[in-house]
Tab-separated table of C-alpha atoms in Angstrom:
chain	number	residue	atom	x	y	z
A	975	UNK	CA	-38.330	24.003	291.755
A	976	UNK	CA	-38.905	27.409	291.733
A	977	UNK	CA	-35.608	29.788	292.659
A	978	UNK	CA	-35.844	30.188	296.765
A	979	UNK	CA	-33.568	33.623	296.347
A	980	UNK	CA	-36.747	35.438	294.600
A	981	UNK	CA	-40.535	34.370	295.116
A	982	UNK	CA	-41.309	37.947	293.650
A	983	UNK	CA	-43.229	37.151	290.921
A	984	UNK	CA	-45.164	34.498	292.689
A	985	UNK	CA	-48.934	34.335	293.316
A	986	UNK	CA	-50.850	33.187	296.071
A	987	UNK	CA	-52.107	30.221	294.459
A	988	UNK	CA	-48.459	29.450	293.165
A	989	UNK	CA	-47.306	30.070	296.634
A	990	UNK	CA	-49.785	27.885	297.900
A	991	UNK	CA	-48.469	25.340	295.476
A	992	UNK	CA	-45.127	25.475	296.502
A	993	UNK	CA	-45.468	24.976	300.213
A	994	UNK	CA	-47.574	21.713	299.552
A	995	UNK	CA	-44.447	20.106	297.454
A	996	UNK	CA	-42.064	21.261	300.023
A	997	UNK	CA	-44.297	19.927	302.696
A	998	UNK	CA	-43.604	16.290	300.963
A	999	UNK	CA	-39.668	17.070	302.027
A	1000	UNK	CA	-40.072	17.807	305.331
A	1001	UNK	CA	-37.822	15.825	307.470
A	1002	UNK	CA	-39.505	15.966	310.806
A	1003	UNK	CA	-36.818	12.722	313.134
A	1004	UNK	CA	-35.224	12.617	316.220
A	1005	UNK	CA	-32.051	14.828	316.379
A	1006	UNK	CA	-29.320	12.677	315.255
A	1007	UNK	CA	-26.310	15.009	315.425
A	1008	UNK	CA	-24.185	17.217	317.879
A	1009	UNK	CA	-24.724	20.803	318.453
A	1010	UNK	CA	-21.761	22.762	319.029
A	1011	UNK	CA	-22.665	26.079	317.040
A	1012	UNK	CA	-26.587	27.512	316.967
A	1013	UNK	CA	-27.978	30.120	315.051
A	1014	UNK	CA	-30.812	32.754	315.335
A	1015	UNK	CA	-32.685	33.949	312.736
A	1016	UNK	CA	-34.320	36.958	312.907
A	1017	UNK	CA	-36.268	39.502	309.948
A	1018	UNK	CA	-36.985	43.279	310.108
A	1019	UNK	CA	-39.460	45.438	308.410
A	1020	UNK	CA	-42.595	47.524	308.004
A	1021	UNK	CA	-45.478	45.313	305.939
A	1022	UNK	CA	-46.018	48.051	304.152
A	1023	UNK	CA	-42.197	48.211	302.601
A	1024	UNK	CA	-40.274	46.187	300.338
A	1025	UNK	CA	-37.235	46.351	302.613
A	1026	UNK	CA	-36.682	43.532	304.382
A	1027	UNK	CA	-33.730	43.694	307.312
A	1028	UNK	CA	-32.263	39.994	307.930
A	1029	UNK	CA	-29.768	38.810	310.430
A	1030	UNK	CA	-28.435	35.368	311.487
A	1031	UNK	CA	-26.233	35.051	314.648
A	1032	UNK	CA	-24.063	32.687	315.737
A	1033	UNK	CA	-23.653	31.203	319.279
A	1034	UNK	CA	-21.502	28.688	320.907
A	1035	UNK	CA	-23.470	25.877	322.036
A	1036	UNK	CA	-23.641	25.088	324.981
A	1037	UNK	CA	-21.967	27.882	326.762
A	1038	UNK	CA	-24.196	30.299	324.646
A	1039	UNK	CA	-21.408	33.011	323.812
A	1040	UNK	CA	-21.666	34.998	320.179
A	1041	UNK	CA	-19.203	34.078	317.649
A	1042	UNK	CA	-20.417	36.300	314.565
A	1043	UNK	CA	-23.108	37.113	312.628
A	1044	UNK	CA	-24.585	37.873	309.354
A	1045	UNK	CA	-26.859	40.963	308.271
A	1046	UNK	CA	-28.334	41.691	304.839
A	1047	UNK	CA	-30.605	44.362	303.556
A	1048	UNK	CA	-32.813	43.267	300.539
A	1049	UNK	CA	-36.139	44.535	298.561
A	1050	UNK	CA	-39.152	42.143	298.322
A	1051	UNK	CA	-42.018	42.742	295.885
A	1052	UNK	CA	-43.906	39.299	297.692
A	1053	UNK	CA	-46.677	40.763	299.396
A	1054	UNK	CA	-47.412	40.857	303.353
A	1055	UNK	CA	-50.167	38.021	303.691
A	1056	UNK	CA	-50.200	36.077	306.654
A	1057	UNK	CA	-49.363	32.476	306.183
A	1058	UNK	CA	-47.183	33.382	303.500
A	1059	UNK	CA	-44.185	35.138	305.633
A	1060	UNK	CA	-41.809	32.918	304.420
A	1061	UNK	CA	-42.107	33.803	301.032
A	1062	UNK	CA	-41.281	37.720	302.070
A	1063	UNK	CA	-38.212	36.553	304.690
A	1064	UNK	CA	-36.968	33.228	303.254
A	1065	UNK	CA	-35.032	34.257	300.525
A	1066	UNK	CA	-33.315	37.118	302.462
A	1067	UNK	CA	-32.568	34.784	305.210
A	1068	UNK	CA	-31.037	32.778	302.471
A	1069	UNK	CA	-28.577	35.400	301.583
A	1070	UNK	CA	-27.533	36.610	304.912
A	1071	UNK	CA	-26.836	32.162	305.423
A	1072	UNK	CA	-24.457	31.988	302.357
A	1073	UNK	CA	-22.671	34.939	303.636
A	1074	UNK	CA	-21.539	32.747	306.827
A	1075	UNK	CA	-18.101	31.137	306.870
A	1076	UNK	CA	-19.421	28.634	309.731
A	1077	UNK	CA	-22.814	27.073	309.322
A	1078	UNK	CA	-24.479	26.485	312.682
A	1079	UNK	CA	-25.620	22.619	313.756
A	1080	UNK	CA	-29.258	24.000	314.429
A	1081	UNK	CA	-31.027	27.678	313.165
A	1082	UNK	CA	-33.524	28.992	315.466
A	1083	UNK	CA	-35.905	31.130	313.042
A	1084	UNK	CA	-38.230	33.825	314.855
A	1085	UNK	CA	-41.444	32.301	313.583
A	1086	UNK	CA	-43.046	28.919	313.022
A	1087	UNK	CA	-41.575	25.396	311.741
A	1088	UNK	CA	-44.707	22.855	311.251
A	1089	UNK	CA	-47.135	25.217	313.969
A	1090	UNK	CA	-48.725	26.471	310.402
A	1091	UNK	CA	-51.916	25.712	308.603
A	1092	UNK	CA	-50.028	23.322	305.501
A	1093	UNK	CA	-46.952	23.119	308.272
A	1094	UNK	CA	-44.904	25.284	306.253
A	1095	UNK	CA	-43.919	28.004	308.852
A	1096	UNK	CA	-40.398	30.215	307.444
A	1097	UNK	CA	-38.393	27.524	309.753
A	1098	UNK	CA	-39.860	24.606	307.919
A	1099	UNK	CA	-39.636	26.545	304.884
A	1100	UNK	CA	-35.986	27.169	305.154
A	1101	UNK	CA	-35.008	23.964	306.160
A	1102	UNK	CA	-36.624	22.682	303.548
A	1103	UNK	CA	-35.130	24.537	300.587
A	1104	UNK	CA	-31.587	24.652	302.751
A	1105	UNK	CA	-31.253	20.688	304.152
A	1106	UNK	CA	-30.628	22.960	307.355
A	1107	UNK	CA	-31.373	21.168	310.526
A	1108	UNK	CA	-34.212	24.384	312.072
A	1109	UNK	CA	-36.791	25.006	314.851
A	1110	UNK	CA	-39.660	27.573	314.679
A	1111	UNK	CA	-39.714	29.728	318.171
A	1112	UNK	CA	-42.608	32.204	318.409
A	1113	UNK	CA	-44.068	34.837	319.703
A	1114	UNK	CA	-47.823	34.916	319.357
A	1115	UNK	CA	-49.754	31.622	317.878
A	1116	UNK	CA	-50.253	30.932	314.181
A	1117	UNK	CA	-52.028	28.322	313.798
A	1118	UNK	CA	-52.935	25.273	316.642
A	1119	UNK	CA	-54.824	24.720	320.112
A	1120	UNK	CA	-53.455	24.599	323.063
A	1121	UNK	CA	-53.964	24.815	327.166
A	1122	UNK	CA	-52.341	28.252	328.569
A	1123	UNK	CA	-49.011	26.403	330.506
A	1124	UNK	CA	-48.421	26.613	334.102
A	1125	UNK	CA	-46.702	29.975	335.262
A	1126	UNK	CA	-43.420	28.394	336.118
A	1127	UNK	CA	-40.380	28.794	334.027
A	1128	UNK	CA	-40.211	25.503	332.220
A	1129	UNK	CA	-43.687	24.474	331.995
A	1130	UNK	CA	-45.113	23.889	328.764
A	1131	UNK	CA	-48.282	22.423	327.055
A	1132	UNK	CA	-48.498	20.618	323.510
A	1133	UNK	CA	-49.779	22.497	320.656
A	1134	UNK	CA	-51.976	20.213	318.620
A	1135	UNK	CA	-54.081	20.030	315.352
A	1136	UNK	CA	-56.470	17.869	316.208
A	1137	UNK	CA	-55.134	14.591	317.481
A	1138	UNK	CA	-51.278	15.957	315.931
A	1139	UNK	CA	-48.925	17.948	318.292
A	1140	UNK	CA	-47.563	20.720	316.237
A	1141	UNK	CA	-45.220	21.741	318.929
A	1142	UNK	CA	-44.964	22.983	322.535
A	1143	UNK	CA	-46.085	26.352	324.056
A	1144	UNK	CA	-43.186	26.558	326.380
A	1145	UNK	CA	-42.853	29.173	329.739
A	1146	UNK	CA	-39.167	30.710	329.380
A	1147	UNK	CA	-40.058	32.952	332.044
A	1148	UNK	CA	-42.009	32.609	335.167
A	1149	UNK	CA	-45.144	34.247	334.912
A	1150	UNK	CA	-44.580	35.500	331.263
A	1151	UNK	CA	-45.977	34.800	328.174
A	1152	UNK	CA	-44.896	31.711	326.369
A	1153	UNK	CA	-43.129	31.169	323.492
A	1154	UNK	CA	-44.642	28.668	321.237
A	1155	UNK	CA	-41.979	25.881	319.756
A	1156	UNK	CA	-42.167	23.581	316.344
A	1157	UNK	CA	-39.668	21.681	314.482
A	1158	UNK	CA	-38.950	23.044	311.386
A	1159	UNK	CA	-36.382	20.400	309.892
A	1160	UNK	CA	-34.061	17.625	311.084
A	1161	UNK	CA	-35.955	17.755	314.058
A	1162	UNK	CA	-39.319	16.463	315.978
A	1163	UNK	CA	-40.892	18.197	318.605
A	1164	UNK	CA	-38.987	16.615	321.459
A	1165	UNK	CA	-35.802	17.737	320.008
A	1166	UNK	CA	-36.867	20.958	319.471
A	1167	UNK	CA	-38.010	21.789	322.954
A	1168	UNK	CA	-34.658	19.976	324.297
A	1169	UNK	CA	-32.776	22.508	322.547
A	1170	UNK	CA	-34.649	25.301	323.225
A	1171	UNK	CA	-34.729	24.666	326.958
A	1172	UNK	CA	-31.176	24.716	326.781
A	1173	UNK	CA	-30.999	28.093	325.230
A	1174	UNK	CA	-33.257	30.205	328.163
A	1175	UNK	CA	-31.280	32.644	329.958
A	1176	UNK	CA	-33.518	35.343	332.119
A	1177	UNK	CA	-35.617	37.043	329.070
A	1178	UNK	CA	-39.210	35.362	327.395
A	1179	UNK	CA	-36.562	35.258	323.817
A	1180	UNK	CA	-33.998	32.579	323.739
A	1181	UNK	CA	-30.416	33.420	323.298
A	1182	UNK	CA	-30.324	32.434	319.729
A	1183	UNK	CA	-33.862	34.877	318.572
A	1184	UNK	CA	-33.024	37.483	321.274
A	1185	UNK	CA	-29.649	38.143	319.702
A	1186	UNK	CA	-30.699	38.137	316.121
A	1187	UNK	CA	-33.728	40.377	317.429
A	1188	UNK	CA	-31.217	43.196	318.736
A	1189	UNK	CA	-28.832	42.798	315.297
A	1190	UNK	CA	-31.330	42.752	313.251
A	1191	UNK	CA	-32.927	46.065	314.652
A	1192	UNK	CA	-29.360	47.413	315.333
A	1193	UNK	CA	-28.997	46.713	311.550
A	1194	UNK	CA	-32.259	48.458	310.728
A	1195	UNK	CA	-31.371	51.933	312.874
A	1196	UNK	CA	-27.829	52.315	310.787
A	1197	UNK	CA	-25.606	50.692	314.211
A	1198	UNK	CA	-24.396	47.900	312.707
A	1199	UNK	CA	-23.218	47.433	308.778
A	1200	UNK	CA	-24.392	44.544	306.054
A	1201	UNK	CA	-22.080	41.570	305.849
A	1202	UNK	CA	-20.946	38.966	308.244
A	1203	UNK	CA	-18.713	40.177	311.279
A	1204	UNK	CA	-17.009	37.866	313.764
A	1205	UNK	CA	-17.183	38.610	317.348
């Protein structure tokens, strides 16, 4: 198995590889575990740069309130090609995870978990390389159909390949955009949008993502240092 820290030297075809045998370890089952701590996972950077910004935040769960989190600053030579994020994000990710003391129950990544065309999204992709129980929440579609959701906060509409669902495309706020949900590992779809809904306060970003998003770019504009810092 090729070294998860460093998919530098990689090519495409190797990358393509790669995903296809971690594919075969996906666990994809009913949550099976309790949830006291969740994490968000969150990446900054230009595509045109080899710096990549990563953060992962800790909450309490289910009261929601930070408890620490975990920023790290690292070059990446993989290049930008979409569908192949994870290979760019994962092993920073990676780092700023072995820097926690406390492990979270469940990692909410800022991307896709099975939502991807070989259903190797970076929170599949993690999990997979981690054993870290994860869940893909998106912005914007990757891959997937799906019927726009009712405008009400809550509503949501299954994402499907085909006859497959992927995931959800959830409403977190009413008449916002949605956010579009997959399990990534340790988790199925039902699981994944239990959690999630859980995890909506008043903005379109769940707690876990919306924290790591404002670290992560806190990190990026000199505000807040590399390493892991309890709150």
């Amino acid at each position: 198995m090729h070294d998860p820290l460093s998919y530098d030297t990689l090519t495409i075809p190797e990358a393509t590889r790669l995903q296809q045998t971690l594919r075969e370890q996906l666990l994809i089952q009913e949550r099976d575990f309790p949830v006291n701590i969740i994490g968000g996972a969150d990446i900054s950077f230009n595509k045109y740069s080899t710096t990549v910004y990563a953060g992962i935040v800790l909450l309490s769960f289910p009261a929601l309130q930070p408890v620490g989190y975990s920023l790290v600053k690292k070059e990446v030579l993989f290049p930008y090609v979409p569908g192949y994020l994870a290979f760019r994000e994962v092993p920073a990710l990676l780092e700023a995870w072995q820097q926690l003391p406390l492990k979270p129950d469940v990692l909410v990544v800022d991307g896709h978990g099975i939502a991807h065309p070989r259903r190797m999204g970076i929170a599949a992709h993690f999990g997979a390389v981690s054993g870290q129980a994860t869940l893909g929440c998106a912005k914007k579609k990757l891959f997937g159909k799906y019927v726009e959701p009712p405008l009400e906060k809550g509503s949501y509409t299954p994402l499907l390949d085909k006859e497959e669902v992927l995931g959800v495309v959830l409403r977190t706020k009413t008449g916002v955009q949605p956010v579009f949900i997959s399990p990534g590992y340790k988790l199925d779809v039902r699981s994944s949008l239990a959690i999630i809904s859980q995890c909506t306060g008043s903005y379109r970003l769940p707690e876990p993502t919306r924290h790591a998003h404002n670290a992560v770019n806190r990190f990026r504009l000199g505000e807040l240092g590399e390493g892991y810092t309890e709150v």
